[in-house]
XYZ file of C-alpha atoms in Angstrom:
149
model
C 17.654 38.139 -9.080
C 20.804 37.139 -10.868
C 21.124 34.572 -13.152
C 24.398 33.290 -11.124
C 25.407 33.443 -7.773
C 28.371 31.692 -5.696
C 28.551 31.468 -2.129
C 32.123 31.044 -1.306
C 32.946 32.908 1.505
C 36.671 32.963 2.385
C 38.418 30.549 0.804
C 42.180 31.271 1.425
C 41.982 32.303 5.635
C 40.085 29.284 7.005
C 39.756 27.131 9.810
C 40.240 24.080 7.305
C 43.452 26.165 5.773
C 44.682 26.845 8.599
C 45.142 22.915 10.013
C 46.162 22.315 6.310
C 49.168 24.213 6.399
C 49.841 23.102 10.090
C 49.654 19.537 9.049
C 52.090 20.413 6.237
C 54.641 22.685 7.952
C 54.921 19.734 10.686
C 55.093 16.615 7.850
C 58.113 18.918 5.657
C 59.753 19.441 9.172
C 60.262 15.655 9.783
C 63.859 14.231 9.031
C 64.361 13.855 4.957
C 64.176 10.301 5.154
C 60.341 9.601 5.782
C 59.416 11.463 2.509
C 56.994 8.515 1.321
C 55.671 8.479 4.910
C 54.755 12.210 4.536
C 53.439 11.664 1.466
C 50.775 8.856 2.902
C 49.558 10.749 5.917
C 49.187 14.206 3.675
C 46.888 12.080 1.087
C 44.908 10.122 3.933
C 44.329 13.452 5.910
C 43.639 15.698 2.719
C 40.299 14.042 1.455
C 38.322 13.697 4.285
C 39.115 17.020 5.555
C 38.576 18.596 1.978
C 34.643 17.324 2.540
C 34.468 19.855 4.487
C 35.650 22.668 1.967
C 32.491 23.235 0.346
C 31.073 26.086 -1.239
C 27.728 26.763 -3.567
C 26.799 28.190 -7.060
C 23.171 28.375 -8.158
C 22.256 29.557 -11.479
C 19.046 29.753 -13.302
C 18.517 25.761 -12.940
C 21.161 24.280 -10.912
C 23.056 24.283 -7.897
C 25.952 23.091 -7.777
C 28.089 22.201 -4.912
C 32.225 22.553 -5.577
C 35.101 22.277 -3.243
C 38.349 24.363 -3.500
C 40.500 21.464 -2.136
C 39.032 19.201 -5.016
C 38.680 21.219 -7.850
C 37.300 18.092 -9.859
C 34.857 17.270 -7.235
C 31.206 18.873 -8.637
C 28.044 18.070 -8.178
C 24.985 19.277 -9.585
C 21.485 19.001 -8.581
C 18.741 20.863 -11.202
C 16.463 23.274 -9.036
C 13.203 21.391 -10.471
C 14.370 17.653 -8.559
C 14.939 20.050 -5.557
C 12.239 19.481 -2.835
C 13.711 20.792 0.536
C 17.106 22.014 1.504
C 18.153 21.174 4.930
C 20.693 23.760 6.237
C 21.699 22.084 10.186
C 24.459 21.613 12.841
C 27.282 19.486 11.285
C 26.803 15.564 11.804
C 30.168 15.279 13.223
C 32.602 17.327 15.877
C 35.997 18.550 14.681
C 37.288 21.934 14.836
C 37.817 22.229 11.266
C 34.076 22.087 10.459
C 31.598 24.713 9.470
C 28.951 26.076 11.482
C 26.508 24.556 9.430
C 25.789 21.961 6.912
C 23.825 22.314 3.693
C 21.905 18.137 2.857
C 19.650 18.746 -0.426
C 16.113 16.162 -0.326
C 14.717 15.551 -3.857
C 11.088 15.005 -4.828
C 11.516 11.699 -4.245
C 12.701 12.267 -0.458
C 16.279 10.708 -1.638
C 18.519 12.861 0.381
C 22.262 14.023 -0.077
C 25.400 14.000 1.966
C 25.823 17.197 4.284
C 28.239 19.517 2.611
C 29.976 21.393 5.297
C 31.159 24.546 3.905
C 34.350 25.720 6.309
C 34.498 29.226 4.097
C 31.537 29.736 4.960
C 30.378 32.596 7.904
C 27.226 33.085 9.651
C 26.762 36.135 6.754
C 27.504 33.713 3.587
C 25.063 31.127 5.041
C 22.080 33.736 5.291
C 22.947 34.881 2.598
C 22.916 31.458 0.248
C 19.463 30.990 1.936
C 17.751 34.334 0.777
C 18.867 33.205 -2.981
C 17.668 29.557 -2.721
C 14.041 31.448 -1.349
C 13.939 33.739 -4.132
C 14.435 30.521 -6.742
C 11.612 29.077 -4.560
C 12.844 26.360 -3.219
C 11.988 25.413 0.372
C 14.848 25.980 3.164
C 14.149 24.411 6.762
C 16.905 25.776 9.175
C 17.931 23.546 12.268
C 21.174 24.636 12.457
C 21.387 26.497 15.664
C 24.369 28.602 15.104
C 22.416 30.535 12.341
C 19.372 30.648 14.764
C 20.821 32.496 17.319
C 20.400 36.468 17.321
């Protein structure tokens, strides 16, 4: 087992990406004079759809969820305060989500927000689930895109 592991998948040619650089080509192809309007509607639609930009790094004691649209935004959880990890079907429809969502329950059933990883394929998923088994820690997966054949 490695000591350190991230599940990033493809970070550059993504759905997410994709309606990124849509969203921007249209904005910078409005007249000149509705800069500051561009500006608003490229900050209101960047953080919610960075939520969804997720990827995972587990290490001997941690995992840690980081998104490449935020590079700020980290979150750790230590592997002992790790009960369950809940890998399902996104909460929401849009067609810049992931196939699945990763929710982390601690040992005191508290759980997390779903982190819906857009980089992520069918491959990436199975594979962050084989290294959270081999650290132990108990995966339930509801998500039926990764229970299909």
């Amino acid at each position: 087992m490695k000591s350190e592991v991230t599940i990033a998948g493809d970070r550059i040619l993504n759905t997410t990406n994709i309606i990124y650089g849509l969203i921007f080509l249209f904005l910078i192809l409005r007249p000149k004079d509705s800069y500051l309007i561009t500006g608003v509607v490229i900050a209101v639609l960047y953080i919610p759809f960075s939520m969804g930009t997720c990827y995972f790094t587990i290490n001997a004691d941690k995992l840690i969820v980081n998104t490449y649209a935020l590079p700020f935004y980290k979150i750790q959880y230590p592997l002992e305060y790790v009960k369950n990890i809940v890998i399902d079907s996104p909460p929401y429809k849009s067609p810049y989500i992931s196939i699945a969502c990763l929710q982390i329950i601690n040992i005191e059933n508290d759980r997390s927000s779903f982190y819906g990883a857009s980089s992520l394929k069918k491959r990436h998923w199975n594979k962050l689930i084989e290294e959270l088994q081999q650290r132990q820690i108990k995966v339930s997966v509801e998500a039926s895109s990764l229970l299909k054949g």
